GROMACS .gro file of C-alpha atoms in nm:
model
  187
    1UNK     CA    1   0.675   4.843   4.176
    2UNK     CA    2   0.296   4.669   4.006
    3UNK     CA    3   0.314   4.951   3.767
    4UNK     CA    4   0.687   4.896   3.618
    5UNK     CA    5   0.609   4.574   3.581
    6UNK     CA    6   0.213   4.615   3.380
    7UNK     CA    7   0.397   4.873   3.180
    8UNK     CA    8   0.697   4.592   3.066
    9UNK     CA    9   0.490   4.365   2.751
   10UNK     CA   10   0.339   4.746   2.668
   11UNK     CA   11   0.664   4.838   2.619
   12UNK     CA   12   0.782   4.492   2.427
   13UNK     CA   13   0.500   4.560   2.166
   14UNK     CA   14   0.547   4.894   2.126
   15UNK     CA   15   0.941   4.818   2.048
   16UNK     CA   16   0.799   4.503   1.855
   17UNK     CA   17   0.600   4.786   1.608
   18UNK     CA   18   0.853   4.991   1.601
   19UNK     CA   19   1.137   4.788   1.459
   20UNK     CA   20   0.918   4.635   1.193
   21UNK     CA   21   0.827   4.987   1.124
   22UNK     CA   22   0.484   4.986   1.196
   23UNK     CA   23   0.336   4.605   1.051
   24UNK     CA   24   0.239   4.333   1.165
   25UNK     CA   25   0.274   4.002   1.110
   26UNK     CA   26  -0.003   3.810   1.109
   27UNK     CA   27  -0.094   3.471   1.157
   28UNK     CA   28  -0.132   3.163   0.824
   29UNK     CA   29  -0.489   3.137   0.775
   30UNK     CA   30  -0.613   2.822   0.816
   31UNK     CA   31  -0.846   2.641   0.634
   32UNK     CA   32  -1.160   2.606   0.770
   33UNK     CA   33  -1.204   2.355   1.054
   34UNK     CA   34  -1.351   1.996   0.983
   35UNK     CA   35  -1.607   1.934   1.175
   36UNK     CA   36  -1.618   1.639   1.401
   37UNK     CA   37  -1.729   1.287   1.191
   38UNK     CA   38  -1.642   0.979   1.193
   39UNK     CA   39  -1.540   0.966   0.855
   40UNK     CA   40  -1.210   0.918   0.751
   41UNK     CA   41  -0.937   1.143   0.637
   42UNK     CA   42  -0.971   1.050   0.267
   43UNK     CA   43  -1.318   1.087   0.290
   44UNK     CA   44  -1.578   1.324   0.233
   45UNK     CA   45  -1.814   1.449   0.524
   46UNK     CA   46  -2.168   1.431   0.418
   47UNK     CA   47  -2.308   1.438   0.719
   48UNK     CA   48  -2.216   1.453   1.100
   49UNK     CA   49  -2.394   1.551   1.387
   50UNK     CA   50  -2.390   1.418   1.715
   51UNK     CA   51  -2.621   1.247   1.948
   52UNK     CA   52  -2.504   1.308   2.340
   53UNK     CA   53  -2.160   1.124   2.367
   54UNK     CA   54  -2.164   0.966   1.982
   55UNK     CA   55  -2.183   1.092   1.629
   56UNK     CA   56  -2.388   0.955   1.303
   57UNK     CA   57  -2.173   1.054   0.972
   58UNK     CA   58  -2.246   1.021   0.602
   59UNK     CA   59  -1.852   0.957   0.448
   60UNK     CA   60  -1.801   0.939   0.060
   61UNK     CA   61  -1.511   0.785  -0.028
   62UNK     CA   62  -1.362   0.772  -0.442
   63UNK     CA   63  -1.561   0.462  -0.420
   64UNK     CA   64  -1.822   0.384  -0.148
   65UNK     CA   65  -2.019   0.501   0.073
   66UNK     CA   66  -2.008   0.501   0.475
   67UNK     CA   67  -2.249   0.493   0.769
   68UNK     CA   68  -2.048   0.487   1.125
   69UNK     CA   69  -2.224   0.579   1.416
   70UNK     CA   70  -2.063   0.554   1.789
   71UNK     CA   71  -1.779   0.758   2.004
   72UNK     CA   72  -1.594   0.977   1.809
   73UNK     CA   73  -1.306   0.751   1.704
   74UNK     CA   74  -1.441   0.387   1.793
   75UNK     CA   75  -1.815   0.367   1.536
   76UNK     CA   76  -1.984   0.135   1.690
   77UNK     CA   77  -2.169   0.051   1.390
   78UNK     CA   78  -2.030   0.070   1.067
   79UNK     CA   79  -2.219   0.013   0.782
   80UNK     CA   80  -2.048   0.056   0.388
   81UNK     CA   81  -2.214   0.044   0.004
   82UNK     CA   82  -2.230  -0.267  -0.122
   83UNK     CA   83  -1.996  -0.300  -0.473
   84UNK     CA   84  -2.333  -0.239  -0.677
   85UNK     CA   85  -2.446  -0.004  -0.380
   86UNK     CA   86  -2.770  -0.170  -0.391
   87UNK     CA   87  -2.843  -0.089  -0.011
   88UNK     CA   88  -2.783   0.296  -0.079
   89UNK     CA   89  -3.074   0.479  -0.181
   90UNK     CA   90  -3.204   0.850  -0.208
   91UNK     CA   91  -3.459   1.019  -0.176
   92UNK     CA   92  -3.606   1.423  -0.122
   93UNK     CA   93  -3.950   1.570  -0.050
   94UNK     CA   94  -4.002   1.891  -0.159
   95UNK     CA   95  -4.364   2.086  -0.024
   96UNK     CA   96  -4.496   2.411  -0.196
   97UNK     CA   97  -4.289   2.615   0.063
   98UNK     CA   98  -4.381   2.375   0.348
   99UNK     CA   99  -4.025   2.180   0.418
  100UNK     CA  100  -3.747   2.075   0.187
  101UNK     CA  101  -3.604   1.775   0.312
  102UNK     CA  102  -3.312   1.541   0.176
  103UNK     CA  103  -3.243   1.191   0.286
  104UNK     CA  104  -2.997   0.824   0.266
  105UNK     CA  105  -3.121   0.549   0.329
  106UNK     CA  106  -2.873   0.292   0.388
  107UNK     CA  107  -2.991  -0.101   0.486
  108UNK     CA  108  -2.793  -0.353   0.648
  109UNK     CA  109  -3.032  -0.677   0.570
  110UNK     CA  110  -3.405  -0.561   0.726
  111UNK     CA  111  -3.283  -0.273   0.910
  112UNK     CA  112  -3.267   0.067   0.745
  113UNK     CA  113  -3.108   0.387   0.858
  114UNK     CA  114  -3.191   0.677   0.739
  115UNK     CA  115  -2.998   0.984   0.761
  116UNK     CA  116  -3.214   1.350   0.674
  117UNK     CA  117  -3.167   1.686   0.673
  118UNK     CA  118  -3.504   1.932   0.669
  119UNK     CA  119  -3.503   2.282   0.611
  120UNK     CA  120  -3.872   2.493   0.632
  121UNK     CA  121  -3.957   2.698   0.382
  122UNK     CA  122  -4.075   3.015   0.256
  123UNK     CA  123  -4.427   2.939   0.332
  124UNK     CA  124  -4.398   2.803   0.692
  125UNK     CA  125  -4.407   2.947   1.038
  126UNK     CA  126  -4.069   2.956   1.084
  127UNK     CA  127  -3.933   2.958   0.710
  128UNK     CA  128  -3.563   2.857   0.738
  129UNK     CA  129  -3.524   2.655   0.996
  130UNK     CA  130  -3.244   2.376   0.926
  131UNK     CA  131  -3.308   2.008   1.135
  132UNK     CA  132  -3.197   1.638   1.086
  133UNK     CA  133  -3.174   1.314   1.248
  134UNK     CA  134  -3.198   0.937   1.182
  135UNK     CA  135  -3.472   0.718   1.218
  136UNK     CA  136  -3.397   0.352   1.213
  137UNK     CA  137  -3.639   0.120   1.052
  138UNK     CA  138  -3.711  -0.248   1.070
  139UNK     CA  139  -3.897  -0.442   0.807
  140UNK     CA  140  -3.906  -0.508   0.471
  141UNK     CA  141  -4.086  -0.199   0.413
  142UNK     CA  142  -3.965   0.015   0.699
  143UNK     CA  143  -4.311  -0.060   0.941
  144UNK     CA  144  -4.142  -0.097   1.249
  145UNK     CA  145  -3.923   0.203   1.439
  146UNK     CA  146  -3.661   0.144   1.614
  147UNK     CA  147  -3.535   0.472   1.729
  148UNK     CA  148  -3.555   0.858   1.566
  149UNK     CA  149  -3.286   1.049   1.680
  150UNK     CA  150  -3.301   1.404   1.663
  151UNK     CA  151  -2.960   1.599   1.621
  152UNK     CA  152  -2.976   1.933   1.886
  153UNK     CA  153  -2.638   2.059   1.809
  154UNK     CA  154  -2.541   2.232   1.478
  155UNK     CA  155  -2.504   1.908   1.180
  156UNK     CA  156  -2.301   1.938   0.922
  157UNK     CA  157  -2.445   1.832   0.576
  158UNK     CA  158  -2.228   1.931   0.261
  159UNK     CA  159  -2.490   1.962  -0.013
  160UNK     CA  160  -2.204   1.919  -0.278
  161UNK     CA  161  -2.089   1.622  -0.115
  162UNK     CA  162  -2.470   1.433  -0.159
  163UNK     CA  163  -2.490   1.557  -0.526
  164UNK     CA  164  -2.149   1.400  -0.584
  165UNK     CA  165  -2.306   1.036  -0.423
  166UNK     CA  166  -2.391   0.926  -0.820
  167UNK     CA  167  -1.997   1.058  -0.922
  168UNK     CA  168  -1.872   0.781  -0.683
  169UNK     CA  169  -2.174   0.539  -0.736
  170UNK     CA  170  -2.126   0.253  -0.995
  171UNK     CA  171  -2.259   0.380  -1.356
  172UNK     CA  172  -2.545   0.171  -1.331
  173UNK     CA  173  -2.671   0.252  -1.013
  174UNK     CA  174  -2.996   0.467  -1.008
  175UNK     CA  175  -3.046   0.476  -0.580
  176UNK     CA  176  -3.355   0.714  -0.578
  177UNK     CA  177  -3.656   0.567  -0.385
  178UNK     CA  178  -3.942   0.436  -0.535
  179UNK     CA  179  -4.225   0.744  -0.634
  180UNK     CA  180  -4.484   0.634  -0.365
  181UNK     CA  181  -4.284   0.350  -0.230
  182UNK     CA  182  -4.308   0.294   0.184
  183UNK     CA  183  -3.938   0.519   0.251
  184UNK     CA  184  -4.077   0.803   0.022
  185UNK     CA  185  -4.184   0.976   0.303
  186UNK     CA  186  -4.128   1.275   0.516
  187UNK     CA  187  -3.898   1.186   0.812
   0.00000   0.00000   0.00000
């Protein structure tokens, strides 16, 4: 009797194949799943990573940029770009084959939140290794380190969204870090 029970699903599947002329309908293909983030549905995820039970996300809206940190669905910290984007700075470091890094710095008073993504270059002993994290610094030039978070899970970084920051920012915004300034360092 158990053999008949086990054979029944096979017989149903065979009957379905025969009744469709041997073709099987394929399920509709879904788009790539959006990574877990603190971004709203109408925002692009520039960066997101899980830090234990919390997420750190950078979100690009039509005319604003947001940094959020906290549990999924309940950010504890939210810093939005000011109307002139004077609290947003971008930078990067390029070495000759050793490390490539891009970062966005959000400033809230005297506290700076630096979200960075890194990839080791061809001359590094581990070329192509990717890493990222968030640095929290305090002081006019970030002289006091408050926290250094390393992303241990796979991070999501959208380079095209990062490149589109200038399109969302006010026309006269120049958020580039000052060359040789206190924040133009490798994080």
